[in-house]
JSON list of C-alpha atoms and ligand atoms in Angstrom, two decimals:
[
{"chain": "S", "resi": 1, "resn": "UNK", "atom": "CA", "xyz": [-12.18, -15.65, -15.93]},
{"chain": "S", "resi": 2, "resn": "UNK", "atom": "CA", "xyz": [-15.90, -16.74, -15.10]},
{"chain": "S", "resi": 3, "resn": "UNK", "atom": "CA", "xyz": [-17.90, -15.22, -12.07]},
{"chain": "S", "resi": 4, "resn": "UNK", "atom": "CA", "xyz": [-20.04, -17.32, -10.78]},
{"chain": "S", "resi": 5, "resn": "UNK", "atom": "CA", "xyz": [-22.96, -15.91, -8.66]},
{"chain": "S", "resi": 6, "resn": "UNK", "atom": "CA", "xyz": [-24.83, -17.68, -6.51]},
{"chain": "S", "resi": 7, "resn": "UNK", "atom": "CA", "xyz": [-27.52, -15.98, -4.67]},
{"chain": "S", "resi": 8, "resn": "UNK", "atom": "CA", "xyz": [-27.81, -19.28, -1.88]},
{"chain": "S", "resi": 9, "resn": "UNK", "atom": "CA", "xyz": [-29.37, -18.39, 1.78]},
{"chain": "S", "resi": 10, "resn": "UNK", "atom": "CA", "xyz": [-30.70, -22.04, 2.63]},
{"chain": "S", "resi": 11, "resn": "UNK", "atom": "CA", "xyz": [-27.74, -22.93, 5.14]},
{"chain": "S", "resi": 12, "resn": "UNK", "atom": "CA", "xyz": [-27.49, -19.79, 6.80]},
{"chain": "S", "resi": 13, "resn": "UNK", "atom": "CA", "xyz": [-28.80, -17.56, 9.75]},
{"chain": "S", "resi": 14, "resn": "UNK", "atom": "CA", "xyz": [-32.73, -16.66, 8.81]},
{"chain": "S", "resi": 15, "resn": "UNK", "atom": "CA", "xyz": [-32.34, -12.85, 9.18]},
{"chain": "S", "resi": 16, "resn": "UNK", "atom": "CA", "xyz": [-29.77, -12.56, 6.87]},
{"chain": "S", "resi": 17, "resn": "UNK", "atom": "CA", "xyz": [-29.78, -11.11, 3.10]},
{"chain": "S", "resi": 18, "resn": "UNK", "atom": "CA", "xyz": [-26.73, -12.95, 1.94]},
{"chain": "S", "resi": 19, "resn": "UNK", "atom": "CA", "xyz": [-28.33, -13.68, -1.24]},
{"chain": "S", "resi": 20, "resn": "UNK", "atom": "CA", "xyz": [-28.40, -10.04, -2.27]},
{"chain": "S", "resi": 21, "resn": "UNK", "atom": "CA", "xyz": [-24.82, -9.71, -2.00]},
{"chain": "S", "resi": 22, "resn": "UNK", "atom": "CA", "xyz": [-23.38, -11.24, -5.89]},
{"chain": "S", "resi": 23, "resn": "UNK", "atom": "CA", "xyz": [-25.42, -8.65, -7.82]},
{"chain": "S", "resi": 24, "resn": "UNK", "atom": "CA", "xyz": [-24.16, -6.01, -5.76]},
{"chain": "S", "resi": 25, "resn": "UNK", "atom": "CA", "xyz": [-20.58, -6.98, -5.80]},
{"chain": "S", "resi": 26, "resn": "UNK", "atom": "CA", "xyz": [-20.73, -7.27, -9.48]},
{"chain": "S", "resi": 27, "resn": "UNK", "atom": "CA", "xyz": [-21.85, -3.99, -9.46]},
{"chain": "S", "resi": 28, "resn": "UNK", "atom": "CA", "xyz": [-18.83, -2.89, -7.47]},
{"chain": "S", "resi": 29, "resn": "UNK", "atom": "CA", "xyz": [-16.11, -4.12, -9.74]},
{"chain": "S", "resi": 30, "resn": "UNK", "atom": "CA", "xyz": [-17.17, -1.63, -12.20]},
{"chain": "S", "resi": 31, "resn": "UNK", "atom": "CA", "xyz": [-15.79, 1.12, -10.34]},
{"chain": "S", "resi": 32, "resn": "UNK", "atom": "CA", "xyz": [-12.35, -0.26, -10.29]},
{"chain": "S", "resi": 33, "resn": "UNK", "atom": "CA", "xyz": [-10.39, 0.27, -13.30]},
{"chain": "S", "resi": 34, "resn": "UNK", "atom": "CA", "xyz": [-8.71, -2.84, -14.14]},
{"chain": "S", "resi": 35, "resn": "UNK", "atom": "CA", "xyz": [-12.70, -4.83, -14.33]},
{"chain": "S", "resi": 36, "resn": "UNK", "atom": "CA", "xyz": [-13.42, -6.07, -17.67]},
{"chain": "S", "resi": 37, "resn": "UNK", "atom": "CA", "xyz": [-12.61, -9.35, -19.18]},
{"chain": "S", "resi": 38, "resn": "UNK", "atom": "CA", "xyz": [-14.66, -11.63, -16.85]},
{"chain": "S", "resi": 39, "resn": "UNK", "atom": "CA", "xyz": [-18.15, -13.48, -18.21]},
{"chain": "S", "resi": 40, "resn": "UNK", "atom": "CA", "xyz": [-20.71, -13.57, -15.43]},
{"chain": "S", "resi": 41, "resn": "UNK", "atom": "CA", "xyz": [-23.23, -16.81, -15.03]},
{"chain": "S", "resi": 42, "resn": "UNK", "atom": "CA", "xyz": [-25.86, -17.85, -12.17]},
{"chain": "S", "resi": 43, "resn": "UNK", "atom": "CA", "xyz": [-26.73, -20.68, -10.77]},
{"chain": "S", "resi": 44, "resn": "UNK", "atom": "CA", "xyz": [-30.23, -21.07, -9.97]},
{"chain": "S", "resi": 45, "resn": "UNK", "atom": "CA", "xyz": [-30.93, -21.16, -6.78]},
{"chain": "S", "resi": 46, "resn": "UNK", "atom": "CA", "xyz": [-34.22, -23.46, -5.66]},
{"chain": "S", "resi": 47, "resn": "UNK", "atom": "CA", "xyz": [-36.07, -22.07, -2.59]},
{"chain": "S", "resi": 48, "resn": "UNK", "atom": "CA", "xyz": [-36.49, -24.21, 0.42]},
{"chain": "S", "resi": 49, "resn": "UNK", "atom": "CA", "xyz": [-34.35, -27.07, -1.56]},
{"chain": "S", "resi": 50, "resn": "UNK", "atom": "CA", "xyz": [-30.85, -27.44, -0.49]},
{"chain": "S", "resi": 51, "resn": "UNK", "atom": "CA", "xyz": [-30.25, -30.74, -1.92]},
{"chain": "S", "resi": 52, "resn": "UNK", "atom": "CA", "xyz": [-31.34, -29.57, -5.43]},
{"chain": "S", "resi": 53, "resn": "UNK", "atom": "CA", "xyz": [-29.72, -26.64, -5.24]},
{"chain": "S", "resi": 54, "resn": "UNK", "atom": "CA", "xyz": [-26.56, -27.91, -4.30]},
{"chain": "S", "resi": 55, "resn": "UNK", "atom": "CA", "xyz": [-27.19, -30.53, -7.18]},
{"chain": "S", "resi": 56, "resn": "UNK", "atom": "CA", "xyz": [-26.93, -27.16, -9.49]},
{"chain": "S", "resi": 57, "resn": "UNK", "atom": "CA", "xyz": [-23.89, -25.73, -8.18]},
{"chain": "S", "resi": 58, "resn": "UNK", "atom": "CA", "xyz": [-21.50, -29.04, -8.24]},
{"chain": "S", "resi": 59, "resn": "UNK", "atom": "CA", "xyz": [-23.15, -29.43, -11.86]},
{"chain": "S", "resi": 60, "resn": "UNK", "atom": "CA", "xyz": [-22.28, -26.20, -13.17]},
{"chain": "S", "resi": 61, "resn": "UNK", "atom": "CA", "xyz": [-18.88, -26.41, -11.97]},
{"chain": "S", "resi": 62, "resn": "UNK", "atom": "CA", "xyz": [-18.25, -29.41, -13.35]},
{"chain": "S", "resi": 63, "resn": "UNK", "atom": "CA", "xyz": [-18.83, -27.96, -16.48]},
{"chain": "S", "resi": 64, "resn": "UNK", "atom": "CA", "xyz": [-16.32, -24.51, -15.92]},
{"chain": "S", "resi": 65, "resn": "UNK", "atom": "CA", "xyz": [-13.28, -24.70, -17.98]},
{"chain": "S", "resi": 66, "resn": "UNK", "atom": "CA", "xyz": [-10.77, -22.51, -16.37]},
{"chain": "S", "resi": 67, "resn": "UNK", "atom": "CA", "xyz": [-10.61, -20.53, -13.36]},
{"chain": "S", "resi": 68, "resn": "UNK", "atom": "CA", "xyz": [-13.91, -18.82, -11.56]},
{"chain": "S", "resi": 69, "resn": "UNK", "atom": "CA", "xyz": [-15.01, -16.69, -8.66]},
{"chain": "S", "resi": 70, "resn": "UNK", "atom": "CA", "xyz": [-18.05, -17.74, -6.97]},
{"chain": "S", "resi": 71, "resn": "UNK", "atom": "CA", "xyz": [-19.56, -15.14, -5.22]},
{"chain": "S", "resi": 72, "resn": "UNK", "atom": "CA", "xyz": [-22.66, -16.36, -2.34]},
{"chain": "S", "resi": 73, "resn": "UNK", "atom": "CA", "xyz": [-24.76, -16.79, -0.74]},
{"chain": "S", "resi": 74, "resn": "UNK", "atom": "CA", "xyz": [-24.02, -18.19, 2.84]},
{"chain": "S", "resi": 75, "resn": "UNK", "atom": "CA", "xyz": [-20.84, -20.89, 3.30]},
{"chain": "S", "resi": 76, "resn": "UNK", "atom": "CA", "xyz": [-22.97, -23.72, 2.67]},
{"chain": "S", "resi": 77, "resn": "UNK", "atom": "CA", "xyz": [-21.61, -23.44, -1.02]},
{"chain": "S", "resi": 78, "resn": "UNK", "atom": "CA", "xyz": [-18.72, -24.15, -0.44]},
{"chain": "S", "resi": 79, "resn": "UNK", "atom": "CA", "xyz": [-19.12, -27.95, -0.26]},
{"chain": "S", "resi": 80, "resn": "UNK", "atom": "CA", "xyz": [-20.75, -28.50, -3.71]},
{"chain": "S", "resi": 81, "resn": "UNK", "atom": "CA", "xyz": [-18.43, -26.49, -5.15]},
{"chain": "S", "resi": 82, "resn": "UNK", "atom": "CA", "xyz": [-15.61, -28.38, -3.83]},
{"chain": "S", "resi": 83, "resn": "UNK", "atom": "CA", "xyz": [-17.13, -31.70, -4.48]},
{"chain": "S", "resi": 84, "resn": "UNK", "atom": "CA", "xyz": [-17.02, -30.68, -8.10]},
{"chain": "S", "resi": 85, "resn": "UNK", "atom": "CA", "xyz": [-13.53, -30.17, -8.52]},
{"chain": "S", "resi": 86, "resn": "UNK", "atom": "CA", "xyz": [-13.04, -33.42, -7.16]},
{"chain": "S", "resi": 87, "resn": "UNK", "atom": "CA", "xyz": [-10.45, -33.79, -4.65]},
{"chain": "S", "resi": 88, "resn": "UNK", "atom": "CA", "xyz": [-8.47, -30.15, -4.40]},
{"chain": "S", "resi": 89, "resn": "UNK", "atom": "CA", "xyz": [-6.62, -28.78, -1.51]},
{"chain": "S", "resi": 90, "resn": "UNK", "atom": "CA", "xyz": [-8.51, -25.94, 0.04]},
{"chain": "S", "resi": 91, "resn": "UNK", "atom": "CA", "xyz": [-7.35, -23.13, 1.62]},
{"chain": "S", "resi": 92, "resn": "UNK", "atom": "CA", "xyz": [-10.28, -21.90, 4.16]},
{"chain": "S", "resi": 93, "resn": "UNK", "atom": "CA", "xyz": [-10.21, -18.17, 5.32]},
{"chain": "S", "resi": 94, "resn": "UNK", "atom": "CA", "xyz": [-12.72, -17.80, 8.01]},
{"chain": "S", "resi": 95, "resn": "UNK", "atom": "CA", "xyz": [-13.20, -16.66, 11.85]},
{"chain": "S", "resi": 96, "resn": "UNK", "atom": "CA", "xyz": [-14.69, -19.81, 12.19]},
{"chain": "S", "resi": 97, "resn": "UNK", "atom": "CA", "xyz": [-13.21, -23.76, 11.43]},
{"chain": "S", "resi": 98, "resn": "UNK", "atom": "CA", "xyz": [-16.96, -24.96, 10.34]},
{"chain": "S", "resi": 99, "resn": "UNK", "atom": "CA", "xyz": [-16.47, -28.02, 11.82]},
{"chain": "S", "resi": 100, "resn": "UNK", "atom": "CA", "xyz": [-19.28, -28.37, 14.07]},
{"chain": "S", "resi": 101, "resn": "UNK", "atom": "CA", "xyz": [-21.16, -31.92, 14.35]},
{"chain": "S", "resi": 102, "resn": "UNK", "atom": "CA", "xyz": [-22.41, -32.55, 10.82]},
{"chain": "S", "resi": 103, "resn": "UNK", "atom": "CA", "xyz": [-25.75, -31.58, 9.51]},
{"chain": "S", "resi": 104, "resn": "UNK", "atom": "CA", "xyz": [-27.09, -33.24, 6.35]},
{"chain": "S", "resi": 105, "resn": "UNK", "atom": "CA", "xyz": [-27.62, -31.10, 4.10]},
{"chain": "S", "resi": 106, "resn": "UNK", "atom": "CA", "xyz": [-23.94, -29.80, 4.84]},
{"chain": "S", "resi": 107, "resn": "UNK", "atom": "CA", "xyz": [-24.33, -26.05, 5.88]},
{"chain": "S", "resi": 108, "resn": "UNK", "atom": "CA", "xyz": [-22.48, -23.17, 6.76]},
{"chain": "S", "resi": 109, "resn": "UNK", "atom": "CA", "xyz": [-21.87, -24.24, 10.02]},
{"chain": "S", "resi": 110, "resn": "UNK", "atom": "CA", "xyz": [-19.95, -27.08, 8.97]},
{"chain": "S", "resi": 111, "resn": "UNK", "atom": "CA", "xyz": [-18.83, -27.40, 5.54]},
{"chain": "S", "resi": 112, "resn": "UNK", "atom": "CA", "xyz": [-15.32, -28.26, 6.34]},
{"chain": "S", "resi": 113, "resn": "UNK", "atom": "CA", "xyz": [-16.87, -30.93, 8.56]},
{"chain": "S", "resi": 114, "resn": "UNK", "atom": "CA", "xyz": [-18.60, -32.17, 5.90]},
{"chain": "S", "resi": 115, "resn": "UNK", "atom": "CA", "xyz": [-15.91, -32.19, 2.83]},
{"chain": "S", "resi": 116, "resn": "UNK", "atom": "CA", "xyz": [-13.06, -34.04, 5.48]},
{"chain": "S", "resi": 117, "resn": "UNK", "atom": "CA", "xyz": [-15.05, -36.46, 6.36]},
{"chain": "S", "resi": 118, "resn": "UNK", "atom": "CA", "xyz": [-16.53, -37.28, 2.90]},
{"chain": "S", "resi": 119, "resn": "UNK", "atom": "CA", "xyz": [-13.08, -37.39, 1.58]},
{"chain": "S", "resi": 120, "resn": "UNK", "atom": "CA", "xyz": [-13.62, -34.31, -1.20]},
{"chain": "S", "resi": 121, "resn": "UNK", "atom": "CA", "xyz": [-10.67, -32.65, -0.14]},
{"chain": "S", "resi": 122, "resn": "UNK", "atom": "CA", "xyz": [-6.91, -33.72, -0.42]},
{"chain": "S", "resi": 123, "resn": "UNK", "atom": "CA", "xyz": [-5.99, -31.50, 2.49]},
{"chain": "S", "resi": 124, "resn": "UNK", "atom": "CA", "xyz": [-7.24, -28.35, 4.57]},
{"chain": "S", "resi": 125, "resn": "UNK", "atom": "CA", "xyz": [-5.24, -24.94, 5.20]},
{"chain": "S", "resi": 126, "resn": "UNK", "atom": "CA", "xyz": [-7.39, -22.74, 7.82]},
{"chain": "S", "resi": 127, "resn": "UNK", "atom": "CA", "xyz": [-6.19, -19.00, 7.94]},
{"chain": "S", "resi": 128, "resn": "UNK", "atom": "CA", "xyz": [-7.62, -16.31, 10.57]},
{"chain": "S", "resi": 129, "resn": "UNK", "atom": "CA", "xyz": [-9.69, -18.30, 12.63]},
{"chain": "S", "resi": 130, "resn": "UNK", "atom": "CA", "xyz": [-10.36, -17.15, 16.51]},
{"chain": "S", "resi": 131, "resn": "UNK", "atom": "CA", "xyz": [-13.64, -18.81, 17.83]},
{"chain": "S", "resi": 132, "resn": "UNK", "atom": "CA", "xyz": [-13.90, -22.46, 18.08]},
{"chain": "S", "resi": 133, "resn": "UNK", "atom": "CA", "xyz": [-15.88, -24.85, 20.37]},
{"chain": "S", "resi": 134, "resn": "UNK", "atom": "CA", "xyz": [-14.00, -27.51, 21.79]},
{"chain": "S", "resi": 135, "resn": "UNK", "atom": "CA", "xyz": [-15.63, -30.31, 19.51]},
{"chain": "S", "resi": 136, "resn": "UNK", "atom": "CA", "xyz": [-14.33, -28.46, 16.46]},
{"chain": "S", "resi": 137, "resn": "UNK", "atom": "CA", "xyz": [-10.81, -28.25, 18.20]},
{"chain": "S", "resi": 138, "resn": "UNK", "atom": "CA", "xyz": [-10.84, -31.96, 18.96]},
{"chain": "S", "resi": 139, "resn": "UNK", "atom": "CA", "xyz": [-11.74, -32.29, 15.21]},
{"chain": "S", "resi": 140, "resn": "UNK", "atom": "CA", "xyz": [-9.65, -30.35, 14.06]},
{"chain": "S", "resi": 141, "resn": "UNK", "atom": "CA", "xyz": [-6.83, -32.04, 15.81]},
{"chain": "S", "resi": 142, "resn": "UNK", "atom": "CA", "xyz": [-8.00, -35.80, 14.83]},
{"chain": "S", "resi": 143, "resn": "UNK", "atom": "CA", "xyz": [-7.77, -35.26, 11.49]},
{"chain": "S", "resi": 144, "resn": "UNK", "atom": "CA", "xyz": [-4.62, -32.92, 11.37]},
{"chain": "S", "resi": 145, "resn": "UNK", "atom": "CA", "xyz": [-5.86, -30.18, 9.45]},
{"chain": "S", "resi": 146, "resn": "UNK", "atom": "CA", "xyz": [-3.41, -27.37, 9.19]},
{"chain": "S", "resi": 147, "resn": "UNK", "atom": "CA", "xyz": [-4.23, -23.85, 11.02]},
{"chain": "S", "resi": 148, "resn": "UNK", "atom": "CA", "xyz": [-2.94, -20.54, 10.81]},
{"chain": "S", "resi": 149, "resn": "UNK", "atom": "CA", "xyz": [-5.45, -18.76, 13.62]},
{"chain": "S", "resi": 150, "resn": "UNK", "atom": "CA", "xyz": [-5.78, -15.22, 13.27]},
{"chain": "S", "resi": 151, "resn": "UNK", "atom": "CA", "xyz": [-3.17, -14.55, 16.09]},
{"chain": "S", "resi": 152, "resn": "UNK", "atom": "CA", "xyz": [-0.69, -16.23, 14.47]},
{"chain": "S", "resi": 153, "resn": "UNK", "atom": "CA", "xyz": [-0.80, -14.71, 11.18]},
{"chain": "S", "resi": 154, "resn": "UNK", "atom": "CA", "xyz": [-0.17, -11.50, 13.47]},
{"chain": "S", "resi": 155, "resn": "UNK", "atom": "CA", "xyz": [2.75, -13.21, 15.64]},
{"chain": "S", "resi": 156, "resn": "UNK", "atom": "CA", "xyz": [4.60, -13.92, 12.52]},
{"chain": "S", "resi": 157, "resn": "UNK", "atom": "CA", "xyz": [3.21, -11.60, 9.72]},
{"chain": "S", "resi": 158, "resn": "UNK", "atom": "CA", "xyz": [1.36, -12.47, 6.75]},
{"chain": "S", "resi": 159, "resn": "UNK", "atom": "CA", "xyz": [4.13, -12.53, 4.92]},
{"chain": "S", "resi": 160, "resn": "UNK", "atom": "CA", "xyz": [5.80, -15.40, 6.69]},
{"chain": "S", "resi": 161, "resn": "UNK", "atom": "CA", "xyz": [2.75, -17.30, 7.01]},
{"chain": "S", "resi": 162, "resn": "UNK", "atom": "CA", "xyz": [2.01, -16.94, 3.09]},
{"chain": "S", "resi": 163, "resn": "UNK", "atom": "CA", "xyz": [5.34, -18.32, 1.97]},
{"chain": "S", "resi": 164, "resn": "UNK", "atom": "CA", "xyz": [4.39, -21.52, 4.39]},
{"chain": "S", "resi": 165, "resn": "UNK", "atom": "CA", "xyz": [1.20, -21.41, 2.87]},
{"chain": "S", "resi": 166, "resn": "UNK", "atom": "CA", "xyz": [2.10, -21.37, -0.43]},
{"chain": "S", "resi": 167, "resn": "UNK", "atom": "CA", "xyz": [5.24, -24.43, 0.26]},
{"chain": "S", "resi": 168, "resn": "UNK", "atom": "CA", "xyz": [2.30, -26.34, 1.05]},
{"chain": "S", "resi": 169, "resn": "UNK", "atom": "CA", "xyz": [0.16, -25.58, -2.20]},
{"chain": "S", "resi": 170, "resn": "UNK", "atom": "CA", "xyz": [2.94, -25.42, -4.79]},
{"chain": "S", "resi": 171, "resn": "UNK", "atom": "CA", "xyz": [2.39, -28.25, -7.03]},
{"chain": "S", "resi": 172, "resn": "UNK", "atom": "CA", "xyz": [-1.54, -29.26, -5.80]},
{"chain": "S", "resi": 173, "resn": "UNK", "atom": "CA", "xyz": [-4.48, -28.37, -7.03]},
{"chain": "S", "resi": 174, "resn": "UNK", "atom": "CA", "xyz": [-6.45, -26.15, -4.90]},
{"chain": "S", "resi": 175, "resn": "UNK", "atom": "CA", "xyz": [-9.26, -23.53, -3.84]},
{"chain": "S", "resi": 176, "resn": "UNK", "atom": "CA", "xyz": [-9.74, -21.05, -1.98]},
{"chain": "S", "resi": 177, "resn": "UNK", "atom": "CA", "xyz": [-12.54, -19.96, 0.31]},
{"chain": "S", "resi": 178, "resn": "UNK", "atom": "CA", "xyz": [-13.03, -16.66, 2.11]},
{"chain": "S", "resi": 179, "resn": "UNK", "atom": "CA", "xyz": [-15.77, -16.11, 4.39]},
{"chain": "S", "resi": 180, "resn": "UNK", "atom": "CA", "xyz": [-16.14, -12.29, 4.80]},
{"chain": "S", "resi": 181, "resn": "UNK", "atom": "CA", "xyz": [-15.95, -12.91, 8.66]},
{"chain": "S", "resi": 182, "resn": "UNK", "atom": "CA", "xyz": [-12.04, -13.50, 8.27]},
{"chain": "S", "resi": 183, "resn": "UNK", "atom": "CA", "xyz": [-11.28, -10.06, 8.42]},
{"chain": "S", "resi": 184, "resn": "UNK", "atom": "CA", "xyz": [-11.79, -7.79, 11.04]},
{"chain": "S", "resi": 185, "resn": "UNK", "atom": "CA", "xyz": [-15.34, -6.15, 11.41]},
{"chain": "S", "resi": 186, "resn": "UNK", "atom": "CA", "xyz": [-13.18, -3.10, 10.87]},
{"chain": "S", "resi": 187, "resn": "UNK", "atom": "CA", "xyz": [-12.80, -3.70, 7.61]},
{"chain": "S", "resi": 188, "resn": "UNK", "atom": "CA", "xyz": [-15.96, -5.68, 6.51]},
{"chain": "S", "resi": 189, "resn": "UNK", "atom": "CA", "xyz": [-18.83, -4.81, 9.11]},
{"chain": "S", "resi": 190, "resn": "UNK", "atom": "CA", "xyz": [-21.43, -6.32, 6.62]},
{"chain": "S", "resi": 191, "resn": "UNK", "atom": "CA", "xyz": [-21.60, -9.73, 8.01]},
{"chain": "S", "resi": 192, "resn": "UNK", "atom": "CA", "xyz": [-23.72, -11.57, 9.70]},
{"chain": "S", "resi": 193, "resn": "UNK", "atom": "CA", "xyz": [-21.77, -12.69, 12.88]},
{"chain": "S", "resi": 194, "resn": "UNK", "atom": "CA", "xyz": [-19.20, -9.87, 14.39]},
{"chain": "S", "resi": 195, "resn": "UNK", "atom": "CA", "xyz": [-15.94, -11.75, 15.16]},
{"chain": "S", "resi": 196, "resn": "UNK", "atom": "CA", "xyz": [-13.52, -9.26, 16.43]},
{"chain": "S", "resi": 197, "resn": "UNK", "atom": "CA", "xyz": [-9.61, -9.42, 16.36]},
{"chain": "S", "resi": 198, "resn": "UNK", "atom": "CA", "xyz": [-9.83, -10.49, 12.38]},
{"chain": "S", "resi": 199, "resn": "UNK", "atom": "CA", "xyz": [-7.30, -9.90, 9.24]},
{"chain": "S", "resi": 200, "resn": "UNK", "atom": "CA", "xyz": [-6.68, -6.55, 7.18]},
{"chain": "S", "resi": 201, "resn": "UNK", "atom": "CA", "xyz": [-7.64, -6.41, 3.75]},
{"chain": "S", "resi": 202, "resn": "UNK", "atom": "CA", "xyz": [-3.81, -5.54, 2.85]},
{"chain": "S", "resi": 203, "resn": "UNK", "atom": "CA", "xyz": [-3.07, -9.19, 4.34]},
{"chain": "S", "resi": 204, "resn": "UNK", "atom": "CA", "xyz": [-5.66, -11.14, 2.43]},
{"chain": "S", "resi": 205, "resn": "UNK", "atom": "CA", "xyz": [-4.83, -9.21, -0.62]},
{"chain": "S", "resi": 206, "resn": "UNK", "atom": "CA", "xyz": [-1.24, -9.52, -0.38]},
{"chain": "S", "resi": 207, "resn": "UNK", "atom": "CA", "xyz": [-1.78, -13.54, 0.07]},
{"chain": "S", "resi": 208, "resn": "UNK", "atom": "CA", "xyz": [-4.10, -13.48, -3.19]},
{"chain": "S", "resi": 209, "resn": "UNK", "atom": "CA", "xyz": [-1.43, -11.75, -5.49]},
{"chain": "S", "resi": 210, "resn": "UNK", "atom": "CA", "xyz": [1.22, -14.69, -3.98]},
{"chain": "S", "resi": 211, "resn": "UNK", "atom": "CA", "xyz": [-1.35, -17.17, -4.63]},
{"chain": "S", "resi": 212, "resn": "UNK", "atom": "CA", "xyz": [-2.09, -16.43, -8.18]},
{"chain": "S", "resi": 213, "resn": "UNK", "atom": "CA", "xyz": [1.33, -17.11, -9.36]},
{"chain": "S", "resi": 214, "resn": "UNK", "atom": "CA", "xyz": [0.57, -20.97, -8.53]},
{"chain": "S", "resi": 215, "resn": "UNK", "atom": "CA", "xyz": [-0.41, -22.98, -11.72]},
{"chain": "S", "resi": 216, "resn": "UNK", "atom": "CA", "xyz": [-3.03, -25.30, -9.53]},
{"chain": "S", "resi": 217, "resn": "UNK", "atom": "CA", "xyz": [-5.18, -22.08, -8.08]},
{"chain": "S", "resi": 218, "resn": "UNK", "atom": "CA", "xyz": [-8.33, -23.47, -9.92]},
{"chain": "S", "resi": 219, "resn": "UNK", "atom": "CA", "xyz": [-10.83, -21.15, -8.08]},
{"chain": "S", "resi": 220, "resn": "UNK", "atom": "CA", "xyz": [-12.47, -18.89, -5.63]},
{"chain": "S", "resi": 221, "resn": "UNK", "atom": "CA", "xyz": [-15.41, -18.15, -3.21]},
{"chain": "S", "resi": 222, "resn": "UNK", "atom": "CA", "xyz": [-15.90, -15.24, -1.15]},
{"chain": "S", "resi": 223, "resn": "UNK", "atom": "CA", "xyz": [-19.16, -16.16, 0.97]},
{"chain": "S", "resi": 224, "resn": "UNK", "atom": "CA", "xyz": [-21.30, -14.73, 3.88]},
{"chain": "S", "resi": 225, "resn": "UNK", "atom": "CA", "xyz": [-21.26, -10.85, 2.86]},
{"chain": "S", "resi": 226, "resn": "UNK", "atom": "CA", "xyz": [-24.77, -9.17, 3.92]},
{"chain": "S", "resi": 227, "resn": "UNK", "atom": "CA", "xyz": [-25.40, -5.89, 2.15]},
{"chain": "S", "resi": 228, "resn": "UNK", "atom": "CA", "xyz": [-27.91, -4.42, 4.65]},
{"chain": "S", "resi": 229, "resn": "UNK", "atom": "CA", "xyz": [-25.89, -4.67, 7.48]},
{"chain": "S", "resi": 230, "resn": "UNK", "atom": "CA", "xyz": [-22.73, -2.90, 5.36]},
{"chain": "S", "resi": 231, "resn": "UNK", "atom": "CA", "xyz": [-21.61, 0.40, 6.04]},
{"chain": "S", "resi": 232, "resn": "UNK", "atom": "CA", "xyz": [-20.95, 2.53, 2.94]},
{"chain": "S", "resi": 233, "resn": "UNK", "atom": "CA", "xyz": [-20.69, -0.73, 0.77]},
{"chain": "S", "resi": 234, "resn": "UNK", "atom": "CA", "xyz": [-17.05, -1.41, 2.16]},
{"chain": "S", "resi": 235, "resn": "UNK", "atom": "CA", "xyz": [-17.73, -4.64, 2.83]},
{"chain": "S", "resi": 236, "resn": "UNK", "atom": "CA", "xyz": [-18.89, -5.02, -0.70]},
{"chain": "S", "resi": 237, "resn": "UNK", "atom": "CA", "xyz": [-15.89, -2.70, -1.91]},
{"chain": "S", "resi": 238, "resn": "UNK", "atom": "CA", "xyz": [-13.01, -5.19, -0.53]},
{"chain": "S", "resi": 239, "resn": "UNK", "atom": "CA", "xyz": [-15.31, -8.33, -2.11]},
{"chain": "S", "resi": 240, "resn": "UNK", "atom": "CA", "xyz": [-15.17, -6.95, -5.82]},
{"chain": "S", "resi": 241, "resn": "UNK", "atom": "CA", "xyz": [-11.40, -6.03, -4.48]},
{"chain": "S", "resi": 242, "resn": "UNK", "atom": "CA", "xyz": [-10.78, -9.53, -3.81]},
{"chain": "S", "resi": 243, "resn": "UNK", "atom": "CA", "xyz": [-12.30, -10.83, -6.85]},
{"chain": "S", "resi": 244, "resn": "UNK", "atom": "CA", "xyz": [-10.74, -8.76, -9.21]},
{"chain": "S", "resi": 245, "resn": "UNK", "atom": "CA", "xyz": [-7.22, -9.61, -7.21]},
{"chain": "S", "resi": 246, "resn": "UNK", "atom": "CA", "xyz": [-7.96, -13.04, -7.94]},
{"chain": "S", "resi": 247, "resn": "UNK", "atom": "CA", "xyz": [-7.43, -12.79, -11.41]},
{"chain": "S", "resi": 248, "resn": "UNK", "atom": "CA", "xyz": [-4.42, -14.25, -13.03]},
{"chain": "Y", "resi": 1, "resn": "MN", "atom": "MN1", "xyz": [-18.24, -20.20, 7.71]}
]
């Protein structure tokens, strides 16, 4: 497995420090007992040049042979990664649907919208969303995106939701994107945007343990971790744990 560090903070909130996360997450993996056996690589991020940085990311992803986990960085990195993967299914874990009006280059606010509008994904499943605008709701409905809100996960239970997600992804190539704000802030306070009422660590670890049984799981990212907002490294540790859980 390859870990791809992408210390990018181009498409994100200016006062955030998400670019500091990849090194810290890799460092934290060393504290787990089962953490050996991966290669660490880094994508060159060019300051104030989103397009060139995104080209670097896409190029790097095309070169990778086998499963990888990308560590952001802000959520804009998911756009060039998925582009490099040639139309996979996207399983998107986020408190927000990231379908705001299209920007160019694609940012953390409209990454899913960009991918859908440019036909770079075969399908999208969203999980854990709990705050969206009217415009985003219309977009999601119009494009028939599969959505499991945080409330639905609570009502139906992660086990049943995972079964349904598995049913849709079986036989498909798929990529998983995890915005750390999908978790309840109680589990992951190190985020730029506190959004109460999210998923638990257990929920997502369970999901990953099932997903890695599927052959089509090609890669994953963990984005938007802000180490400076973290409490006692708990968010960094959770991100490291997710990375290790995805390993087949
Ligand atoms: Mn996001």
